[in-house]
XYZ file of C-alpha atoms in Angstrom:
734
model
C -0.152 -0.063 -0.019
C 1.143 3.486 -0.790
C 0.831 6.777 0.614
C -1.946 7.466 -1.749
C -4.012 4.521 -0.506
C -4.175 2.317 -3.645
C -3.416 -1.382 -4.049
C -0.283 -2.260 -6.022
C -0.494 -5.058 -8.563
C 2.305 -6.468 -10.610
C 0.800 -5.114 -13.636
C 1.124 -1.301 -12.460
C 4.939 -1.685 -12.744
C 4.826 -2.021 -16.521
C 6.749 0.362 -18.656
C 3.690 1.685 -20.518
C 1.753 2.200 -17.214
C 4.463 4.217 -15.700
C 5.121 6.327 -19.006
C 1.229 7.075 -19.232
C 1.134 8.259 -15.500
C 4.421 10.333 -15.740
C 3.179 12.040 -18.813
C -0.223 13.081 -17.141
C 1.703 14.072 -14.109
C 3.825 16.356 -16.310
C 0.786 17.688 -18.064
C -0.606 18.948 -14.601
C 2.423 21.168 -14.310
C 2.608 22.374 -18.146
C -0.661 22.551 -19.720
C -3.938 24.740 -18.787
C -6.863 23.232 -17.154
C -8.881 22.975 -20.098
C -6.403 21.035 -22.373
C -5.745 18.724 -19.428
C -9.648 17.755 -19.132
C -9.729 17.138 -23.045
C -6.668 14.918 -22.809
C -8.046 12.859 -19.742
C -11.269 12.455 -21.662
C -9.291 11.177 -24.785
C -7.310 8.899 -22.473
C -10.364 7.502 -20.837
C -11.798 6.681 -24.225
C -8.812 5.105 -26.013
C -6.947 3.373 -23.223
C -8.164 -0.271 -21.987
C -9.039 -0.857 -18.362
C -5.594 -2.475 -17.603
C -3.615 0.745 -18.322
C -6.203 3.133 -16.731
C -6.202 1.051 -13.693
C -2.515 2.494 -12.987
C -3.475 5.900 -13.066
C -6.973 5.909 -11.380
C -5.885 6.460 -7.832
C -3.440 9.277 -8.884
C -6.412 10.806 -10.829
C -8.704 10.754 -7.987
C -6.363 12.234 -5.696
C -5.448 15.122 -8.138
C -9.124 15.996 -8.444
C -10.242 15.628 -4.747
C -7.041 16.413 -3.075
C -5.108 14.204 -0.706
C -6.536 12.583 2.283
C -4.276 14.575 4.669
C -5.395 17.828 3.119
C -2.073 18.920 1.829
C -2.745 18.598 -1.856
C -6.149 20.449 -2.578
C -6.736 19.059 -6.165
C -9.312 21.119 -8.128
C -10.684 22.975 -5.210
C -14.195 22.139 -6.046
C -15.378 23.814 -2.695
C -14.205 27.153 -3.862
C -14.690 26.826 -7.485
C -17.428 29.286 -8.467
C -18.996 29.912 -11.818
C -18.942 33.619 -11.421
C -15.315 33.950 -10.728
C -14.045 30.873 -12.880
C -16.742 30.194 -15.407
C -14.459 28.163 -17.777
C -13.006 25.795 -15.160
C -16.344 25.637 -13.447
C -18.180 24.425 -16.428
C -15.272 21.884 -17.393
C -15.075 20.393 -13.907
C -18.803 19.882 -13.721
C -18.830 18.338 -17.303
C -15.976 15.993 -16.519
C -17.375 14.864 -13.119
C -20.934 14.763 -14.042
C -22.629 11.449 -13.326
C -22.806 10.763 -17.019
C -19.548 12.190 -17.744
C -16.046 10.816 -18.621
C -14.890 10.268 -14.954
C -17.814 7.945 -14.161
C -17.161 6.420 -17.465
C -13.644 5.526 -16.144
C -15.133 4.268 -12.790
C -17.555 1.720 -14.731
C -14.762 0.591 -17.171
C -12.736 -0.340 -14.157
C -15.860 -1.707 -12.185
C -16.212 -4.347 -15.020
C -12.620 -5.821 -14.456
C -13.215 -6.164 -10.703
C -10.085 -3.957 -9.631
C -9.655 -3.097 -5.892
C -7.955 -0.069 -4.253
C -6.841 0.291 -0.722
C -8.494 3.109 1.139
C -6.484 3.801 4.514
C -8.496 3.238 7.716
C -6.829 6.068 9.590
C -8.585 8.488 7.261
C -12.035 7.514 8.031
C -14.158 9.329 10.741
C -12.830 8.861 14.146
C -15.760 6.662 15.504
C -15.476 4.154 12.467
C -11.673 4.310 12.602
C -11.627 3.684 16.564
C -14.145 0.658 16.012
C -12.228 -1.027 13.372
C -8.964 -0.605 15.161
C -10.528 -2.401 18.354
C -11.633 -5.249 15.984
C -15.282 -4.040 16.168
C -16.997 -4.252 12.692
C -19.231 -1.084 12.134
C -22.838 -2.148 11.662
C -23.059 -0.487 8.209
C -22.619 -3.061 5.428
C -20.284 -0.723 3.495
C -17.329 -2.122 5.626
C -18.185 -5.616 5.440
C -15.641 -8.031 3.905
C -13.591 -5.196 2.965
C -11.061 -4.656 6.105
C -7.462 -5.643 5.049
C -4.993 -6.268 7.670
C -1.071 -5.853 7.176
C 1.158 -9.045 7.380
C 2.503 -7.577 10.732
C -0.895 -7.705 12.343
C -0.817 -4.052 13.584
C -3.283 -1.361 13.240
C -1.124 1.243 11.255
C -1.470 -0.438 8.018
C -5.342 -1.164 8.207
C -7.098 -0.384 4.852
C -10.422 -1.089 3.102
C -10.404 -2.868 -0.206
C -12.907 -0.906 -2.276
C -14.103 -1.292 -5.802
C -13.580 1.749 -8.196
C -17.049 3.194 -7.450
C -16.762 2.924 -3.891
C -13.365 4.329 -3.889
C -14.420 7.314 -5.930
C -17.311 7.923 -3.568
C -15.161 7.799 -0.490
C -12.854 10.399 -1.967
C -15.591 12.578 -3.150
C -17.483 12.556 0.111
C -14.509 12.825 2.570
C -12.891 15.649 0.573
C -15.683 18.069 2.025
C -14.096 17.257 5.464
C -10.412 16.898 4.797
C -10.022 20.019 2.649
C -10.399 22.739 5.111
C -7.359 24.697 4.701
C -8.491 26.314 1.581
C -8.822 30.305 2.147
C -9.755 32.082 -1.004
C -9.264 35.812 -1.364
C -12.859 36.273 -2.395
C -16.190 35.433 -0.682
C -17.324 31.906 -1.443
C -20.930 30.847 -1.633
C -21.225 27.117 -0.768
C -24.617 26.744 -2.508
C -23.014 27.925 -5.903
C -19.632 26.015 -5.670
C -18.917 23.196 -7.985
C -18.837 20.581 -5.131
C -22.317 21.725 -4.068
C -23.641 21.413 -7.508
C -21.937 17.969 -8.102
C -23.611 16.536 -4.826
C -27.087 17.758 -6.174
C -26.429 16.133 -9.329
C -25.314 12.843 -8.024
C -28.484 12.646 -5.538
C -30.734 13.411 -8.642
C -28.960 10.750 -10.642
C -28.735 7.907 -8.222
C -31.789 8.792 -6.230
C -34.368 9.947 -8.712
C -37.918 10.989 -7.794
C -39.002 10.320 -11.466
C -38.353 6.944 -13.005
C -35.525 4.442 -12.240
C -31.894 4.911 -11.914
C -30.065 5.332 -15.281
C -27.791 2.449 -15.871
C -24.227 2.964 -16.748
C -23.178 3.035 -20.473
C -20.796 0.067 -20.210
C -21.723 -3.388 -20.954
C -21.555 -4.298 -17.289
C -24.564 -2.903 -15.570
C -22.026 -1.590 -12.705
C -23.068 -3.929 -10.014
C -20.738 -5.144 -7.255
C -18.072 -7.435 -8.055
C -17.443 -10.633 -5.816
C -15.442 -9.608 -2.720
C -11.842 -10.087 -2.861
C -10.065 -12.942 -1.413
C -8.223 -11.829 2.062
C -4.682 -10.936 1.365
C -3.942 -11.559 5.041
C -5.025 -13.747 7.757
C -8.771 -13.187 8.832
C -8.856 -11.332 12.099
C -11.585 -11.899 14.545
C -14.212 -9.232 14.735
C -17.257 -8.411 16.863
C -20.006 -6.171 15.862
C -22.097 -3.597 17.625
C -25.531 -2.990 17.336
C -29.051 -3.940 18.611
C -28.971 -7.571 17.314
C -25.273 -8.607 16.984
C -24.844 -11.486 14.486
C -21.871 -13.413 13.224
C -19.672 -11.565 10.735
C -19.834 -14.680 8.480
C -23.500 -14.685 8.243
C -23.448 -10.956 7.581
C -21.083 -11.339 4.566
C -22.984 -14.261 3.131
C -26.387 -12.353 3.338
C -24.892 -9.114 1.795
C -23.146 -11.040 -0.994
C -26.277 -13.133 -1.871
C -28.566 -10.070 -1.868
C -26.007 -8.058 -4.069
C -25.118 -10.915 -6.712
C -27.975 -13.308 -6.766
C -30.782 -11.169 -7.220
C -30.556 -9.165 -10.510
C -33.212 -6.786 -9.500
C -31.102 -5.448 -6.705
C -28.409 -4.377 -9.136
C -30.716 -1.473 -9.975
C -30.128 0.262 -6.443
C -26.580 -1.131 -5.526
C -24.980 2.166 -6.532
C -27.793 4.324 -4.971
C -27.475 2.451 -1.780
C -23.643 2.629 -1.794
C -23.468 6.350 -2.643
C -26.050 7.134 0.249
C -24.257 4.960 2.755
C -20.913 6.712 2.013
C -22.346 10.181 2.223
C -24.049 9.605 5.523
C -21.081 7.813 7.079
C -18.558 10.410 5.932
C -20.609 13.555 6.582
C -22.485 12.674 9.823
C -19.739 11.054 11.567
C -22.179 8.439 13.070
C -21.326 7.425 16.648
C -23.019 4.000 17.757
C -25.183 4.570 20.874
C -22.762 3.358 23.583
C -19.906 5.380 22.266
C -21.972 8.394 21.786
C -23.256 8.113 25.408
C -19.447 7.893 26.559
C -18.307 11.255 24.881
C -21.283 13.221 26.608
C -19.311 12.756 29.744
C -17.532 15.956 30.763
C -14.316 13.973 31.319
C -14.110 13.013 27.709
C -13.020 15.700 25.261
C -14.569 15.324 21.611
C -12.729 17.060 18.734
C -15.535 16.677 16.304
C -16.322 20.197 15.052
C -18.544 20.180 11.835
C -18.228 23.166 9.492
C -20.966 25.228 8.199
C -20.225 24.177 4.669
C -20.746 20.570 5.826
C -24.068 21.330 7.479
C -25.216 22.975 4.138
C -24.470 19.949 2.077
C -26.250 17.605 4.596
C -29.142 19.839 4.480
C -29.162 19.379 0.702
C -29.024 15.580 1.325
C -31.902 15.646 3.843
C -34.223 17.631 1.543
C -33.385 15.397 -1.536
C -33.953 12.267 0.674
C -37.495 13.703 1.580
C -38.390 14.202 -1.974
C -37.074 10.926 -2.843
C -38.874 9.064 -0.231
C -42.229 10.897 -0.701
C -41.904 10.311 -4.469
C -43.545 6.948 -4.167
C -46.611 8.550 -3.163
C -47.141 9.749 -6.553
C -47.636 6.292 -7.652
C -50.328 5.493 -5.164
C -53.741 5.045 -6.266
C -56.898 3.446 -5.276
C -56.287 -0.307 -5.422
C -57.723 -2.021 -8.597
C -57.775 -5.839 -9.178
C -55.713 -6.645 -12.083
C -57.269 -8.866 -14.915
C -54.941 -11.800 -13.875
C -55.770 -11.687 -10.279
C -52.100 -11.159 -9.326
C -50.872 -8.091 -7.273
C -48.196 -6.109 -8.547
C -45.119 -6.078 -5.916
C -43.154 -2.871 -5.710
C -39.730 -2.900 -7.298
C -36.351 -2.562 -5.398
C -36.312 1.128 -5.974
C -39.592 1.627 -4.548
C -38.837 -0.639 -1.383
C -35.595 1.601 -0.980
C -37.751 4.643 -1.055
C -39.795 3.223 1.775
C -36.996 2.412 4.079
C -34.313 4.985 3.202
C -34.925 7.530 5.896
C -35.693 5.340 8.998
C -32.880 2.774 7.954
C -30.050 5.144 6.778
C -30.707 8.645 8.211
C -32.752 8.814 11.239
C -30.572 7.680 14.010
C -27.363 9.165 12.468
C -28.798 12.555 11.753
C -30.263 12.616 15.197
C -27.043 12.070 17.061
C -25.402 14.579 14.696
C -28.098 17.374 15.410
C -27.918 16.478 19.148
C -24.289 17.069 19.250
C -24.487 20.400 17.167
C -27.247 21.641 19.394
C -24.987 21.177 22.498
C -21.638 22.316 21.188
C -22.233 24.841 18.354
C -21.119 28.378 19.243
C -23.941 30.919 20.415
C -23.732 32.937 17.300
C -25.612 33.635 13.938
C -23.844 30.750 12.226
C -26.374 28.298 14.106
C -28.571 29.137 11.450
C -27.380 26.575 8.930
C -28.020 23.946 11.684
C -31.428 25.208 12.555
C -32.495 25.248 8.874
C -31.287 21.627 8.424
C -33.311 20.586 11.268
C -36.514 22.344 10.314
C -36.067 20.762 6.688
C -35.946 17.312 8.268
C -39.089 18.030 10.235
C -41.141 19.125 7.498
C -41.275 16.171 4.842
C -44.503 17.648 3.544
C -42.690 20.465 2.090
C -41.053 18.173 -0.285
C -44.070 15.775 -1.067
C -44.345 15.890 -4.985
C -48.201 16.134 -4.699
C -49.976 16.105 -8.174
C -52.942 18.412 -8.597
C -56.171 16.648 -9.880
C -57.591 17.938 -13.212
C -59.392 21.298 -13.013
C -58.090 21.904 -9.435
C -55.085 23.890 -7.990
C -52.328 21.856 -6.503
C -52.935 21.126 -2.745
C -50.570 23.315 -0.482
C -47.727 21.488 1.201
C -48.966 21.825 4.653
C -48.951 19.601 7.804
C -51.868 17.309 7.899
C -52.983 14.176 9.844
C -51.627 11.802 7.152
C -47.974 12.770 8.363
C -48.722 11.607 11.996
C -46.815 8.395 11.593
C -43.792 10.354 10.572
C -44.059 12.536 13.610
C -44.397 9.617 15.905
C -41.304 7.823 14.418
C -39.310 10.861 14.932
C -40.735 12.238 18.198
C -37.428 13.053 19.653
C -36.404 15.122 16.715
C -39.442 17.083 17.370
C -39.420 17.262 21.178
C -35.938 16.629 22.551
C -34.147 18.884 19.829
C -36.773 21.645 20.491
C -35.951 21.537 24.209
C -32.481 21.901 23.160
C -33.303 25.017 21.087
C -34.924 26.541 24.071
C -31.905 26.047 26.096
C -29.945 27.949 23.466
C -32.482 30.754 23.092
C -32.418 31.205 26.725
C -28.643 31.985 26.458
C -28.660 34.372 23.479
C -29.338 38.022 23.014
C -32.695 38.242 21.301
C -32.127 41.933 20.361
C -29.691 40.815 17.741
C -31.839 40.410 14.455
C -30.317 37.215 13.515
C -31.105 35.697 16.857
C -34.668 37.001 16.654
C -34.838 35.464 13.197
C -33.822 32.024 14.380
C -36.254 32.029 17.093
C -39.250 33.141 14.790
C -38.323 30.370 12.238
C -38.357 27.704 14.912
C -41.458 28.685 16.445
C -43.311 29.276 13.190
C -42.528 25.803 12.256
C -43.995 24.305 15.317
C -47.074 26.555 15.230
C -48.173 25.005 12.098
C -51.820 23.863 12.142
C -52.277 20.221 13.501
C -48.603 19.853 14.402
C -48.448 20.568 18.169
C -51.711 18.359 18.645
C -50.111 15.631 16.886
C -46.876 16.131 18.844
C -48.903 16.099 22.004
C -50.904 13.022 21.133
C -47.726 10.924 20.332
C -46.307 12.017 23.809
C -49.403 10.811 25.423
C -49.324 7.323 23.688
C -45.881 7.029 24.975
C -46.376 8.066 28.397
C -49.636 6.150 28.818
C -47.962 3.046 27.826
C -45.057 3.820 29.949
C -47.236 4.112 33.061
C -49.254 1.035 32.117
C -46.171 -1.193 31.762
C -44.752 0.268 35.084
C -47.921 -0.175 37.001
C -48.301 -3.822 35.444
C -44.691 -4.628 36.634
C -45.138 -3.276 40.160
C -45.895 -5.938 42.867
C -49.159 -4.362 43.711
C -50.347 -4.783 40.116
C -48.717 -8.192 39.107
C -48.194 -10.245 42.022
C -47.037 -13.969 42.308
C -50.582 -15.187 41.443
C -51.091 -13.025 38.437
C -51.340 -14.412 34.946
C -48.163 -15.035 33.108
C -49.713 -13.806 29.985
C -50.180 -10.377 31.407
C -46.608 -10.295 32.707
C -45.185 -11.263 29.421
C -47.489 -9.399 27.031
C -47.432 -5.679 27.522
C -49.308 -5.148 24.358
C -52.374 -7.111 25.711
C -52.046 -5.570 29.192
C -52.025 -2.043 27.644
C -55.157 -2.692 25.815
C -56.804 -4.118 28.974
C -55.963 -1.155 30.806
C -57.772 1.116 28.339
C -55.924 1.769 25.041
C -58.394 3.785 22.823
C -57.748 1.188 19.956
C -55.314 -1.499 18.600
C -53.816 1.312 16.206
C -53.046 3.584 19.212
C -51.458 0.475 20.932
C -49.424 -0.210 17.784
C -48.316 3.354 17.388
C -47.271 3.612 21.181
C -44.932 0.493 20.918
C -43.597 1.961 17.778
C -42.796 5.253 19.424
C -41.292 3.570 22.399
C -38.997 1.361 20.168
C -37.816 4.333 18.310
C -37.076 6.316 21.433
C -35.150 3.448 22.790
C -33.333 3.066 19.665
C -32.229 6.652 19.634
C -31.459 7.244 23.265
C -31.007 3.826 24.871
C -33.131 2.128 27.410
C -31.858 4.015 30.337
C -32.967 7.436 29.069
C -35.207 9.799 30.868
C -37.753 11.443 28.363
C -38.781 15.179 29.169
C -42.378 15.733 27.621
C -42.498 18.886 25.509
C -45.661 19.715 27.079
C -44.551 19.023 30.502
C -44.325 21.524 33.270
C -40.474 21.507 33.134
C -40.240 22.726 29.386
C -43.345 24.913 30.188
C -41.304 26.791 32.728
C -38.487 27.188 30.139
C -41.100 28.721 27.738
C -42.288 31.169 30.390
C -38.723 32.194 30.989
C -38.216 32.653 27.278
C -41.311 34.854 27.082
C -39.881 36.987 29.783
C -36.751 37.281 27.850
C -38.819 38.139 24.462
C -40.655 40.979 26.398
C -37.390 42.333 27.846
C -35.837 42.268 24.446
C -38.784 44.254 23.072
C -38.397 46.675 25.840
C -34.716 47.098 24.797
C -35.405 47.706 21.227
C -37.975 50.380 21.986
C -35.163 52.200 24.128
C -32.736 51.804 21.305
C -35.319 52.958 18.621
C -34.339 56.431 17.269
C -38.042 57.142 16.824
C -38.521 57.234 20.583
C -36.067 59.855 20.763
C -38.436 62.440 18.867
C -41.117 61.515 21.366
C -39.089 62.633 24.370
C -40.443 65.528 26.194
C -38.874 69.058 25.246
C -39.164 72.171 27.020
C -37.027 74.759 28.976
C -33.769 73.663 30.668
C -33.951 72.746 34.425
C -33.009 75.378 36.875
C -29.517 73.793 37.199
C -28.537 74.905 33.562
C -25.313 73.617 32.022
C -22.305 75.639 33.063
C -19.788 77.436 31.029
C -17.735 74.062 30.747
C -20.321 72.479 28.812
C -19.717 74.868 25.912
C -16.418 73.482 25.507
C -17.380 69.763 25.173
C -17.500 68.041 21.682
C -21.273 67.591 21.867
C -24.489 68.734 23.592
C -25.124 67.174 26.971
C -27.922 67.447 29.409
C -27.647 68.347 33.044
C -26.952 64.671 34.152
C -23.984 64.297 31.599
C -25.411 62.148 29.045
C -24.605 63.138 25.470
C -27.198 63.151 22.839
C -24.832 62.927 20.028
C -23.846 59.188 20.947
C -26.951 58.004 22.656
C -27.099 54.245 22.436
C -24.743 54.215 19.291
C -23.120 51.041 20.041
C -26.254 49.182 20.595
C -27.898 50.682 17.513
C -24.756 49.283 15.669
C -25.443 45.915 17.185
C -29.189 45.977 16.369
C -28.783 47.153 12.972
C -30.342 50.266 11.344
C -33.721 51.283 11.902
C -35.349 49.013 9.438
C -33.334 46.249 11.105
C -34.730 47.184 14.494
C -38.299 47.265 13.394
C -37.634 43.850 11.594
C -36.462 42.372 14.739
C -39.390 43.766 16.744
C -41.709 42.010 14.329
C -39.693 38.772 14.558
C -40.078 38.792 18.435
C -43.674 39.640 18.321
C -44.414 36.788 15.888
C -42.222 34.539 17.910
C -44.359 35.320 21.138
C -47.518 34.783 19.350
C -46.445 31.364 18.062
C -45.318 30.260 21.411
C -48.768 31.073 22.745
C -50.230 28.950 20.110
C -48.040 26.038 20.581
C -48.331 25.909 24.329
C -51.660 27.671 24.686
C -50.649 30.475 26.690
C -53.312 32.995 27.372
C -53.266 36.768 28.158
C -53.816 36.262 31.807
C -50.631 34.010 32.002
C -48.632 36.446 30.013
C -49.674 39.356 32.217
C -48.777 37.263 35.482
C -45.361 36.557 34.022
C -44.546 40.103 33.218
C -45.849 41.290 36.553
C -43.917 38.701 38.640
C -40.678 39.294 36.659
C -41.066 42.917 36.421
C -41.163 43.272 32.632
C -43.602 45.928 32.401
C -42.281 49.525 31.841
C -43.116 52.345 34.622
C -45.392 55.373 33.880
C -42.681 57.524 32.450
C -41.935 54.890 29.821
C -38.348 54.442 31.215
C -37.008 50.983 31.666
C -37.203 50.121 35.379
C -34.165 49.483 37.573
C -32.874 45.824 38.132
C -34.720 43.643 40.490
C -33.797 44.449 44.160
C -34.909 43.585 47.667
C -35.618 46.204 50.223
C -33.490 45.492 53.384
C -32.310 47.367 56.360
C -28.943 48.188 54.566
C -31.096 49.608 51.534
C -31.852 47.913 48.281
C -29.972 44.752 47.552
C -29.684 43.100 44.182
C -31.451 39.676 43.837
C -30.173 36.825 41.625
C -32.583 37.999 38.882
C -31.388 41.587 39.318
C -27.552 40.216 38.874
C -28.803 38.341 35.762
C -30.610 41.419 34.207
C -27.403 43.532 34.772
C -24.903 40.897 33.504
C -26.998 40.226 30.387
C -27.568 44.099 29.716
C -31.297 43.755 30.185
C -31.548 46.606 32.866
C -29.308 48.979 34.373
C -29.413 51.618 37.164
C -29.955 55.272 36.004
C -26.606 56.656 37.399
C -26.587 60.453 37.346
C -24.237 63.064 38.814
C -26.072 64.629 41.811
C -23.189 67.179 42.995
C -22.129 70.551 41.967
C -22.755 71.025 38.216
C -19.427 73.009 38.039
C -17.495 70.048 39.357
C -18.774 67.325 37.025
C -16.216 64.616 36.099
C -14.403 65.031 32.830
C -16.309 63.090 30.167
C -14.489 60.792 27.573
C -15.718 63.207 24.732
C -13.990 66.228 26.450
C -10.527 67.559 26.089
C -8.930 66.778 29.585
C -6.262 69.192 29.206
C -8.424 72.124 28.092
C -10.965 71.415 30.841
C -8.339 71.512 33.526
C -6.823 74.690 32.218
C -10.126 76.495 31.939
C -10.888 75.164 35.301
C -7.848 76.853 36.969
C -8.385 80.095 34.961
C -11.962 80.371 35.955
C -11.142 79.488 39.583
C -8.527 82.301 39.766
C -10.995 84.850 38.357
C -13.505 83.786 40.788
C -11.123 83.978 43.778
C -9.975 87.477 42.760
C -13.663 88.683 42.011
C -14.697 87.166 45.366
C -12.110 89.124 47.425
C -13.045 92.409 45.389
C -16.572 91.849 46.445
C -15.586 91.332 50.015
C -13.710 94.644 50.081
C -16.706 96.517 48.546
C -19.071 95.054 50.996
C -16.857 95.739 53.941
């Protein structure tokens, strides 16, 4: 195995192979990009697979960059059509799923070549499990792990066919190529990499028709697994239902090779598994629970670009999965009396999200919600989460003849999806509330994120469906716990009741068999995502309701701050004659106009306005907060009496003069003492004491906007004059 991760064969040492590779390497240094693409296309078409086999690992690395990130390749993540239109179009044409590069992949696939991919460059959880002799549950790694002759872990590699090798490099380049810093602004959604991901998803996971077969004579199916080049090492497997490694390999190879219909989706399934494994950085449940310990440091930090690409994957998988609904129609008996069984692609659409995406995406999102910085970049994670929660937005519904297309909104038919993904809705919403309680809602971007999340959960029928799913789960939990208690199931109780919780639940008042089945499905999903010992926090329980009321308080306080920062409020301030203690002569020498208390109107709340944005941004933020408050009231059924009680209890209402009240204090013998709430208000800038100078106006402290030297000089001059005048007045009076 070489540094580039490919497998050397005796044929690769042939002179013609070395000459072809050397000439292509020289062309990379001497020829322009357009000429190189044309030459590569000619080589792929004219040379046989035996000679192309030698250049394939080098070509893949030269395109996607090296695994260690030193070589950047074609820089697909930063290649933009508006800055480099020629290279952008050539790269997309060459790497298109129907282009020359995939033609090379299929040509090598027909010859059953294998290429080594180092295990050390896999995501950390997969690498750690393979090095510990624990086989990942994903079938992508089965029968591919190769050990070095020494038997150590440094030379571990995966023996991949050309299609797998290409997809591994393409997917992992999003993670490894992080050292590229272009001199211009890069929009990830307009990059060549993002466009290629979209094209691959539409090609291999089509929402219309079937997967387009490769143009080569071989349909591109998986070749038989290679014979081990080293002694077989013992493996164990993690998962809910561990099985022997041998049985797994036999089952996988049988389904891939014996059934011709499965060849239709082999490339689709492989691409999806590679994307999910490389991008979502999946942890198995036991390892994920360990890394949540505060004593264990985890270095996984997904980038914003990675999150945007995952969101594209989520949106397309919803469209792909829901495209099977388009073919659904009222069942009509066929003339022959036989029912038509769905094909492999239709079956794949049905299982693609629960089997390949659900658990891994939940773990990824849970990690992001707990570790992402409290800044505006969290918007990418939020939008990905909201995209997953709304599959109805991507359902390709067809309008009937003479009628408009039905709106893509939440309805009762999506209740099974909500039930199967209950933690995605409830646990992550609680995590979002925790983040919202720690952010500054005066910021327009933070207010927008709160508005977006509450708007989605306030959709008609969504909150009742979530609440019903929670009730089914909690009622079944209570029934099982009550049934398993000694008072309910004693020694003389029926063994059938003790062993059949489903029957027990129906006997204890389940509304219907469908509710009972839904309850057990919800419980199995929760245990699959969080484990048997996890404690569930109901979204509509008292603990979360208390968090919502605290968030309502922060929203109202943020609205108060925005009103105090809004320039329109300055115009409404009372005007009139100056107070009796008029400004002294010293105030004429300041670099601004001040009031008797020393506050300058030229810089009033300037820094806060810069933070909140200009006037339009401030008004937009107020609208976001007002709508978010309205949506929270709809979701959790808060009435006006509850809101008023919260405002009065927490002191959120302004006083009669319209000025923000002082921080929360308690009256003691020693005077006013800050309460914990008052300290929180001061630390977060929600309230402050009105501090003003109460002494001699002529002796006010020097302000930051005054010239200290000039003030002190003039003060000494005026003091001298006043002293002399005072003595003269005294002599005259005498």
